[in-house]
CSV table of C-alpha atoms in Angstrom, one decimal:
chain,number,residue,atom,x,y,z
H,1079,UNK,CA,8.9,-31.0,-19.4
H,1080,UNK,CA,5.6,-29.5,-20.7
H,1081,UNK,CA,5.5,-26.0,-22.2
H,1082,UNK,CA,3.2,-25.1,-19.2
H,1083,UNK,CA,6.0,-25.9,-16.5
H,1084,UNK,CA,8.4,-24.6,-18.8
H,1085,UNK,CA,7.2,-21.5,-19.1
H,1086,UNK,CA,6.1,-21.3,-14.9
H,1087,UNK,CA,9.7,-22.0,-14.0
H,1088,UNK,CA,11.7,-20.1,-16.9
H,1089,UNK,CA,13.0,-17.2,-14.7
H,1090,UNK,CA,14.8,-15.2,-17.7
H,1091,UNK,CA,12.0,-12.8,-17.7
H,1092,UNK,CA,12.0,-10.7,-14.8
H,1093,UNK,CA,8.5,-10.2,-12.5
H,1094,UNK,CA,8.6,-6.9,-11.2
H,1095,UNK,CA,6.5,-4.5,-13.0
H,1096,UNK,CA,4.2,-6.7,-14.0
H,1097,UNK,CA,1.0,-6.8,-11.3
H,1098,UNK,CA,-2.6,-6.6,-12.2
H,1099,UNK,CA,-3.3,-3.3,-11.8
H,1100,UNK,CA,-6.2,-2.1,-8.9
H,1101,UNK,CA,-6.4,0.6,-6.4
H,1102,UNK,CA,-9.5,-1.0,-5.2
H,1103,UNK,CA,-10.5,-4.8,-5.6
H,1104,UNK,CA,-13.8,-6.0,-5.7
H,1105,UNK,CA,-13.9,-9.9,-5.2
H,1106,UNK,CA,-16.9,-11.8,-5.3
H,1107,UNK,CA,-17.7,-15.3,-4.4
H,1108,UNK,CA,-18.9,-17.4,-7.4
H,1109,UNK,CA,-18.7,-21.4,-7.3
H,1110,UNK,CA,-19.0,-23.7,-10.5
H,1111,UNK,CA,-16.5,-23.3,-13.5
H,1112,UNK,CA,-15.2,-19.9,-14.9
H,1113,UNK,CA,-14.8,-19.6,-18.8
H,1114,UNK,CA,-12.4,-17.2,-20.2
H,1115,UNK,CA,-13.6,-13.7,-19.7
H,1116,UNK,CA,-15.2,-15.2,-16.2
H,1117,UNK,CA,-18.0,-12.2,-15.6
H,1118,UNK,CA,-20.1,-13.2,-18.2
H,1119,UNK,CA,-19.1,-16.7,-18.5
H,1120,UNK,CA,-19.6,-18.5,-15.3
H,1121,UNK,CA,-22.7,-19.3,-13.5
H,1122,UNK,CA,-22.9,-15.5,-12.4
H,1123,UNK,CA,-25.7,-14.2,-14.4
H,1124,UNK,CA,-23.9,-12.6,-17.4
H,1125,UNK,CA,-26.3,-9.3,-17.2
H,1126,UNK,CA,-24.7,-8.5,-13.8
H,1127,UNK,CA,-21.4,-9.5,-15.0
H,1128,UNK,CA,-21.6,-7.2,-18.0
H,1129,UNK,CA,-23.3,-4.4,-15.4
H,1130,UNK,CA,-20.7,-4.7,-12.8
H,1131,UNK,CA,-17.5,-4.0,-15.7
H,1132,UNK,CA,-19.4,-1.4,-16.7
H,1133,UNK,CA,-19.9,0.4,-13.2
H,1134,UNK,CA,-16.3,-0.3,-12.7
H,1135,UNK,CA,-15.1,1.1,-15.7
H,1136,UNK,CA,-12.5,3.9,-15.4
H,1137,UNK,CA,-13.3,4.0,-11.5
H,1138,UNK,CA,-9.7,2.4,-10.0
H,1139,UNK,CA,-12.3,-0.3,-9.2
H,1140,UNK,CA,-11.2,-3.9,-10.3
H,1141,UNK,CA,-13.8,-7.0,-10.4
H,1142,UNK,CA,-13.1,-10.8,-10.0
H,1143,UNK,CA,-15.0,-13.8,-9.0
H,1144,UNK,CA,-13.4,-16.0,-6.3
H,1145,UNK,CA,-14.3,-19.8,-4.7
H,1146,UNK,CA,-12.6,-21.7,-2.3
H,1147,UNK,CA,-9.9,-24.2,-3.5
H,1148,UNK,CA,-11.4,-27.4,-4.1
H,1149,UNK,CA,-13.8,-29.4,-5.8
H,1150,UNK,CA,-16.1,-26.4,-8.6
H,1151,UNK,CA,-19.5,-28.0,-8.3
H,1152,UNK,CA,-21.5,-25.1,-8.2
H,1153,UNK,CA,-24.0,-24.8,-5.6
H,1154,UNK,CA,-27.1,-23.4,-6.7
H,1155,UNK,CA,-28.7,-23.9,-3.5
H,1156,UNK,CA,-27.0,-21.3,-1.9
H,1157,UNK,CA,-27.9,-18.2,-1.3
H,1158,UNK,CA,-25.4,-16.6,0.2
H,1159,UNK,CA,-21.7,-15.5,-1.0
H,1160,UNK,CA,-18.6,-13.8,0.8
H,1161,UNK,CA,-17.7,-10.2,-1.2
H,1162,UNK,CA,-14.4,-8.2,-0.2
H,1163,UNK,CA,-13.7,-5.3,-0.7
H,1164,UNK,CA,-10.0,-4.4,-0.5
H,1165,UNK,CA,-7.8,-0.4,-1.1
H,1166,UNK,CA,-4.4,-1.2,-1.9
H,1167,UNK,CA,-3.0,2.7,-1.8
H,1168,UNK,CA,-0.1,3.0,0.6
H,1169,UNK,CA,-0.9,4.7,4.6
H,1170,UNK,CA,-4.7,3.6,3.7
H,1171,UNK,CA,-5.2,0.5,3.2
H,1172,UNK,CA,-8.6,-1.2,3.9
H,1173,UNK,CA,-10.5,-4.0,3.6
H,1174,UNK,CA,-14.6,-5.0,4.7
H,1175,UNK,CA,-15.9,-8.1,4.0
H,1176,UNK,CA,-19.9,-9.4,3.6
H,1177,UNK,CA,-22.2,-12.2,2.8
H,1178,UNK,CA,-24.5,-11.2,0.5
H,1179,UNK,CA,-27.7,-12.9,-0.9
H,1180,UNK,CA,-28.2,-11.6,-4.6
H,1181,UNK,CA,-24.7,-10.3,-6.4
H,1182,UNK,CA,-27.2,-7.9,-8.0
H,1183,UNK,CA,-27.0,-5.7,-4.4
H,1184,UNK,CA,-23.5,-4.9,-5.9
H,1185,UNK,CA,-24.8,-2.9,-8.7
H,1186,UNK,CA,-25.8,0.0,-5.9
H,1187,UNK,CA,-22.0,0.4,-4.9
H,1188,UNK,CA,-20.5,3.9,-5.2
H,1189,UNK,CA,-17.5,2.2,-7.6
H,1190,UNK,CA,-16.1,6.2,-8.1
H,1191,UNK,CA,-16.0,6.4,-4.5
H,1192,UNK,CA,-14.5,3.1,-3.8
H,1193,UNK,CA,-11.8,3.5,-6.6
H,1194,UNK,CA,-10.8,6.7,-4.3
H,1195,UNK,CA,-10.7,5.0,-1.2
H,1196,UNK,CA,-13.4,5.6,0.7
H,1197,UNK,CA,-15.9,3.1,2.3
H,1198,UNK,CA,-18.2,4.9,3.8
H,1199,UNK,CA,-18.8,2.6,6.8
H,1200,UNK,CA,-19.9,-0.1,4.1
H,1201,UNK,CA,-19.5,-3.4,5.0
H,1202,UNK,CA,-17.9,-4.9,8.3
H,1203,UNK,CA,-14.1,-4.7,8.7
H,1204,UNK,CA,-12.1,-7.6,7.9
H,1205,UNK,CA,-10.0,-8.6,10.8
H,1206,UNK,CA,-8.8,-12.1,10.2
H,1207,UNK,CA,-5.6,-13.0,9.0
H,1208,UNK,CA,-4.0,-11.7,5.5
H,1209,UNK,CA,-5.9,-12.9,2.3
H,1210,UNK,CA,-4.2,-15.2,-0.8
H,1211,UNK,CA,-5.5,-14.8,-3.7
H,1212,UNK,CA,-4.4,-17.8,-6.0
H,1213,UNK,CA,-5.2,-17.4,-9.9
H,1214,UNK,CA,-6.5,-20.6,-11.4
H,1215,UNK,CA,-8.6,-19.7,-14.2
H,1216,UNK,CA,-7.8,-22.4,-16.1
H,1217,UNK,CA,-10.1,-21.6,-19.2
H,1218,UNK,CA,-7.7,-18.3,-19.9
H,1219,UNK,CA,-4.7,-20.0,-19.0
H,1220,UNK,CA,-4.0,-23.9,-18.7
H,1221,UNK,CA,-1.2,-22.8,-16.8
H,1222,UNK,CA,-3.1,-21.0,-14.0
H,1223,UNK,CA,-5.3,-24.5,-13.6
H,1224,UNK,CA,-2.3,-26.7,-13.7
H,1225,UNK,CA,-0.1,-24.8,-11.3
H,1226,UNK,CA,-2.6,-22.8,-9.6
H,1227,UNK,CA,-4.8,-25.0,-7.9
H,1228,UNK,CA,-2.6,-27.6,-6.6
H,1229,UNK,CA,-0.7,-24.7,-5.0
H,1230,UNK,CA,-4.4,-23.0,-3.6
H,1231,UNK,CA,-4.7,-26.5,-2.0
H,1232,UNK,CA,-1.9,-26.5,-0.4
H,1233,UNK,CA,-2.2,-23.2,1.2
H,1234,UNK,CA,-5.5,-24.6,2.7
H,1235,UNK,CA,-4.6,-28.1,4.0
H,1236,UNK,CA,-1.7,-25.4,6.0
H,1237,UNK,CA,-4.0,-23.0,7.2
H,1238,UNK,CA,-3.3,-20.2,5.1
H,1239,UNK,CA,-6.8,-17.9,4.3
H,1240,UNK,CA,-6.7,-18.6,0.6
H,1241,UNK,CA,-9.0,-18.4,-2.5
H,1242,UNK,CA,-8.9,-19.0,-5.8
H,1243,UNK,CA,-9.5,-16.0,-8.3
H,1244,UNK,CA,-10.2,-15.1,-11.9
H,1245,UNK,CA,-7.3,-14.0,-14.3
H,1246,UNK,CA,-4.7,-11.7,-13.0
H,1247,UNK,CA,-1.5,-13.3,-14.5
H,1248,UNK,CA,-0.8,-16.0,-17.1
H,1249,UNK,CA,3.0,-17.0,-17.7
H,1250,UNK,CA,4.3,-16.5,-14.4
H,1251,UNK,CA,2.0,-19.0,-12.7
H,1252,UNK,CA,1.2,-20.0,-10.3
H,1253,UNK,CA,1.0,-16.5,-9.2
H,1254,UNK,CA,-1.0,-14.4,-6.6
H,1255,UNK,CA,-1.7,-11.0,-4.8
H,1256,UNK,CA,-2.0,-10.8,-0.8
H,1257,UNK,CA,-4.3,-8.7,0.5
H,1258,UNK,CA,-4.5,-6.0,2.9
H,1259,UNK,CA,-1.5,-4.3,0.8
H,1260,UNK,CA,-2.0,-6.0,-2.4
H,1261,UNK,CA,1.6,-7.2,-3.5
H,1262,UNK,CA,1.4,-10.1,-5.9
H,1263,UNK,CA,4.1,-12.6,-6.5
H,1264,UNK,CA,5.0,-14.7,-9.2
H,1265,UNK,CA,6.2,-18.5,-10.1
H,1266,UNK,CA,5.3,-18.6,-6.4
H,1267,UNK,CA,5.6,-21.7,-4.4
H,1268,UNK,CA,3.9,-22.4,-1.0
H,1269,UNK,CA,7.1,-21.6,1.2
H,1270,UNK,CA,6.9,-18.2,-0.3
H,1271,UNK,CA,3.4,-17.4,-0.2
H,1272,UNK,CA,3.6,-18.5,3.6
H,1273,UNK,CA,6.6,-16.0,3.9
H,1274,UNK,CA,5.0,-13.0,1.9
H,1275,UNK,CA,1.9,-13.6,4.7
H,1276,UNK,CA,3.8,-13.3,7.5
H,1277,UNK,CA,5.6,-10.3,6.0
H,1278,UNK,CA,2.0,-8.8,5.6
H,1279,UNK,CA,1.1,-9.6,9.1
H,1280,UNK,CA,4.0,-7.7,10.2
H,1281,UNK,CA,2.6,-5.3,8.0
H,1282,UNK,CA,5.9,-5.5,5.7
H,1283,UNK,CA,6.3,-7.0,2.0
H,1284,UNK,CA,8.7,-9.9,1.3
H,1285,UNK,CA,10.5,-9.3,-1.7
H,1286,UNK,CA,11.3,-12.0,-3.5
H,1287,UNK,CA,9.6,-13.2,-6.5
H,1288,UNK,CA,7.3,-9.7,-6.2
H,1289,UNK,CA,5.7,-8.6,-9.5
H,1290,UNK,CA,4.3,-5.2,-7.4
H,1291,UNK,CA,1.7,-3.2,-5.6
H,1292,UNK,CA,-1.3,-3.0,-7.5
H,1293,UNK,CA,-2.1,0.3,-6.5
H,1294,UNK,CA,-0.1,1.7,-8.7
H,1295,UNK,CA,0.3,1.5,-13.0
H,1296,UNK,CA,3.9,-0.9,-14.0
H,1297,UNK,CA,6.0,1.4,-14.3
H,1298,UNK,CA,5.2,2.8,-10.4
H,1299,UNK,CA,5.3,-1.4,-9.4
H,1300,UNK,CA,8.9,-1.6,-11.0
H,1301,UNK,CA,10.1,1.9,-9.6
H,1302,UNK,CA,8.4,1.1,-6.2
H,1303,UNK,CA,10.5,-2.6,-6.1
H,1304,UNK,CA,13.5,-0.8,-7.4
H,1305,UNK,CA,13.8,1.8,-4.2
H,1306,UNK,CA,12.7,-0.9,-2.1
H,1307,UNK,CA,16.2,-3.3,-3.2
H,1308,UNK,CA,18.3,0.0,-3.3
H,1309,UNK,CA,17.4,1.1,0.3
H,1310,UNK,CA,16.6,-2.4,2.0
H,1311,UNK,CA,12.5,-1.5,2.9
H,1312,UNK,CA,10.4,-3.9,3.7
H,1313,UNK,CA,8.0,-1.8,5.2
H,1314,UNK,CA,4.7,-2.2,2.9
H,1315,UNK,CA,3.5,1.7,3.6
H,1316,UNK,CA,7.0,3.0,4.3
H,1317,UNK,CA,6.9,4.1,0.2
H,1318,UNK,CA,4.7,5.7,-2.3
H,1319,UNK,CA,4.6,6.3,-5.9
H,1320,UNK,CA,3.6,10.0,-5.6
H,1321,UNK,CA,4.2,11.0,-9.0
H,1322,UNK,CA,4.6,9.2,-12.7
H,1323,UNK,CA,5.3,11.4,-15.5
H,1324,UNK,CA,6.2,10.2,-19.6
H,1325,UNK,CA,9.7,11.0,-20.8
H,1326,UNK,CA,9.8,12.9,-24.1
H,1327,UNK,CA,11.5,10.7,-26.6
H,1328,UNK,CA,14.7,12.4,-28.3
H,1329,UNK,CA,14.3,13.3,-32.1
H,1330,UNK,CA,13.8,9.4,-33.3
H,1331,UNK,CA,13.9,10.2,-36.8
H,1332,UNK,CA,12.2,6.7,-37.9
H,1333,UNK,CA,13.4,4.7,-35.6
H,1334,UNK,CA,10.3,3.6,-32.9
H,1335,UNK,CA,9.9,5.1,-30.3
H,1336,UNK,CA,10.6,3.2,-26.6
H,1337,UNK,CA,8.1,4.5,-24.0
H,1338,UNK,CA,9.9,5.7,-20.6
H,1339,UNK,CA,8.6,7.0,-17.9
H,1340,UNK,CA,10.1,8.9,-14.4
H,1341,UNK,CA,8.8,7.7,-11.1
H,1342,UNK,CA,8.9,9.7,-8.5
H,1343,UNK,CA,8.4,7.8,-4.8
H,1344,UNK,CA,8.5,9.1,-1.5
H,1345,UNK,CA,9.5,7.7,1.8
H,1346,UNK,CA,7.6,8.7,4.6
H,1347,UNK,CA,10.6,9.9,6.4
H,1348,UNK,CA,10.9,12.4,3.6
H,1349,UNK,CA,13.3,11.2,1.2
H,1350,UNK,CA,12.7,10.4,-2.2
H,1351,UNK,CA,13.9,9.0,-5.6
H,1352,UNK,CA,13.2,9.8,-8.9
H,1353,UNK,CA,13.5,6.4,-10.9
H,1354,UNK,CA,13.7,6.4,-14.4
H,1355,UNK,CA,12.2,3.1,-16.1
H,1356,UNK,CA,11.5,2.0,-19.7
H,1357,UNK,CA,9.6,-0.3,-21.2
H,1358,UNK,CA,11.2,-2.9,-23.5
H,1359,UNK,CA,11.1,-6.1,-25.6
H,1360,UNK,CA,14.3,-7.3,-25.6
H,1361,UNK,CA,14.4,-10.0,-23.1
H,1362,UNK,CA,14.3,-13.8,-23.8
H,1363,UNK,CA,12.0,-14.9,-25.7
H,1364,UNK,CA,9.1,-16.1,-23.5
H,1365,UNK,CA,5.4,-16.8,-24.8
H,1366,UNK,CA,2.9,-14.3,-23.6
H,1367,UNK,CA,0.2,-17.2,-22.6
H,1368,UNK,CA,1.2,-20.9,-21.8
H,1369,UNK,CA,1.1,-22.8,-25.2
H,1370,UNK,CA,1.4,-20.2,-27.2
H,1371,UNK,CA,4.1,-19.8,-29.5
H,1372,UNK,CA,7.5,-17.6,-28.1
H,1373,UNK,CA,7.5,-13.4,-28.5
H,1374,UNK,CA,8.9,-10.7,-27.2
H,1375,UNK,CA,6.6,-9.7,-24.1
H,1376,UNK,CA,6.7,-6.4,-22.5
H,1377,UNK,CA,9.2,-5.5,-20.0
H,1378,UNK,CA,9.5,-2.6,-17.4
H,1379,UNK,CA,13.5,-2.3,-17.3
H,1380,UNK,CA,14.8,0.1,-14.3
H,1381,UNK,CA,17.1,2.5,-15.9
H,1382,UNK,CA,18.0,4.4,-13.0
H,1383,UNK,CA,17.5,5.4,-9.1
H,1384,UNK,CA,18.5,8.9,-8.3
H,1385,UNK,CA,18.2,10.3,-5.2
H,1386,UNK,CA,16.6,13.7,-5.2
H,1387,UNK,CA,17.5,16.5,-2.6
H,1388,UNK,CA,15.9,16.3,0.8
H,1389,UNK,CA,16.9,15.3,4.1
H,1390,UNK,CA,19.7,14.0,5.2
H,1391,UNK,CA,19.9,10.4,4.6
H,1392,UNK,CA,19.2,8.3,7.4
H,1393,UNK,CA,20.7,4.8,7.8
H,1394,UNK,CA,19.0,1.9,5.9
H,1395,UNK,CA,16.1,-0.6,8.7
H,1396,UNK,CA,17.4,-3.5,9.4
């Protein structure tokens, strides 16, 4: 078996905790090949690439380049391109959708305001059917070609809305996010992604194989999933991450220190949890890209679920 499927179907390391993190995506339309850091290496001219990071920066915003699944020839004929725009923040989640005829109109968006939530009437709704987002960047990862884009495919031939997008995970290809909520998934297969879009029809969030809600940082993703088990919730804005404050580390003395971190998330019915997690590297070995040789990668480990006083507790949805 090659070190790519090795790694894909190695499930030792757990996913949750480990989602690209975005309140707000912004996904643009770009055919023809992507090279590694795919802004400024693709046919997308690399002054806008560079322009459009930049105006992102620090905003909540997050940029990627997406094409249909299929055949890359890049069609420089064309003048137009589909944009989304997506919020992933629980109890306001949006998305508006465009064609536009020069990515260089996307330099005028209010990315502060965006990363916030707020459209401002930009755009037209979308209304169709939940997004897949499949990554298959294939010049950051071989792994994300080779698992990614047969599995994009697929989605298509069965009438799922999919599209193939630039880097958001590496060693647990193929993996993906689904829009309107943005939970992605992991070592995914197309029974499952069909599954995790009919749970976000339903407007709920199938939990198997979830790495998280990018909305929030990993340690929210991994307390979020954590609640989520422990209760039996499916429902995708049923909980929030309200609060995520660093543990003090005792004395250490010289030993180094393990960042921790307690999550605090809220149900809407007014419970809530305050979920202690940590972040470790003492899993299995696992390498951090495909072909690369085995570490130690990062881990958000759940240390904890504690229920904090509110009212009284109310019987688990079935």
């Amino acid at each position: 078996m090659s070190t790519c499927a090795t790694a894909s179907r190695d499930a030792a390391e757990p996913v949750a905790g480990t989602s690209a993190t975005a309140r707000t995506w912004l996904l643009v339309e770009q055919t023809g090949p992507w090279g590694t850091e795919a802004l400024t290496e693709s046919h997308l001219d690399p002054r806008i690439g560079r322009a459009l990071e930049a105006a992102a920066d620090g905003t909540g915003v997050r940029v990627a380049l997406i094409r249909r699944p299929g055949r890359h020839a890049d069609r420089h004929g064309s003048t137009a391109r589909r944009a989304f725009l997506a919020h992933t923040a629980p109890g306001r989640s949006w998305m508006r959708t465009a064609d536009i005829t020069g990515p260089e109109a996307l330099l005028s968006l209010d990315f502060a305001r965006l990363g916030a939530g707020e459209h401002d009437g930009l755009w037209d709704p979308y209304t169709g059917d939940p997004l897949v987002f499949v990554c298959t960047n294939g010049k950051r990862d071989r792994c994300c070609a080779l698992l990614g884009r047969p599995l994009a495919a697929e989605l298509t031939v069965s009438g799922t809305e999919a599209w193939e997008i630039t880097h958001i995970g590496h060693r647990f290809s193929p993996t993906l996010f689904v829009l309107p909520y943005g939970y992605a998934y992991g070592r995914a297969s197309a029974p499952l992604v069909k599954d995790a879009v009919e749970s976000a029809r339903s407007g709920r969030v199938l939990l198997d194989h979830c790495r998280g809600r990018s909305a929030w940082e990993r340690p929210a993703q991994a307390a979020d999933l954590a609640v989520r088990e422990l209760i039996r919730e499916d429902r995708a804005d049923a909980l929030d991450a309200v609060r995520t404050e660093a543990v003090p580390p005792p004395d250490p003395g010289d030993a180094p220190v393990t960042p921790a971190w307690a999550v605090t998330v809220a149900h809407r019915d007014g419970r809530s949890w305050q979920v202690t997690v940590e972040q470790r590297t003492d899993g299995a070995p696992a390498p951090a890209s495909c072909g690369l040789p085995l570490g130690r990668p990062a881990r958000m480990a759940v240390l904890s679920v504690r229920a904090l006083p509110g009212p009284a507790s109310s019987p688990a949805p079935s």
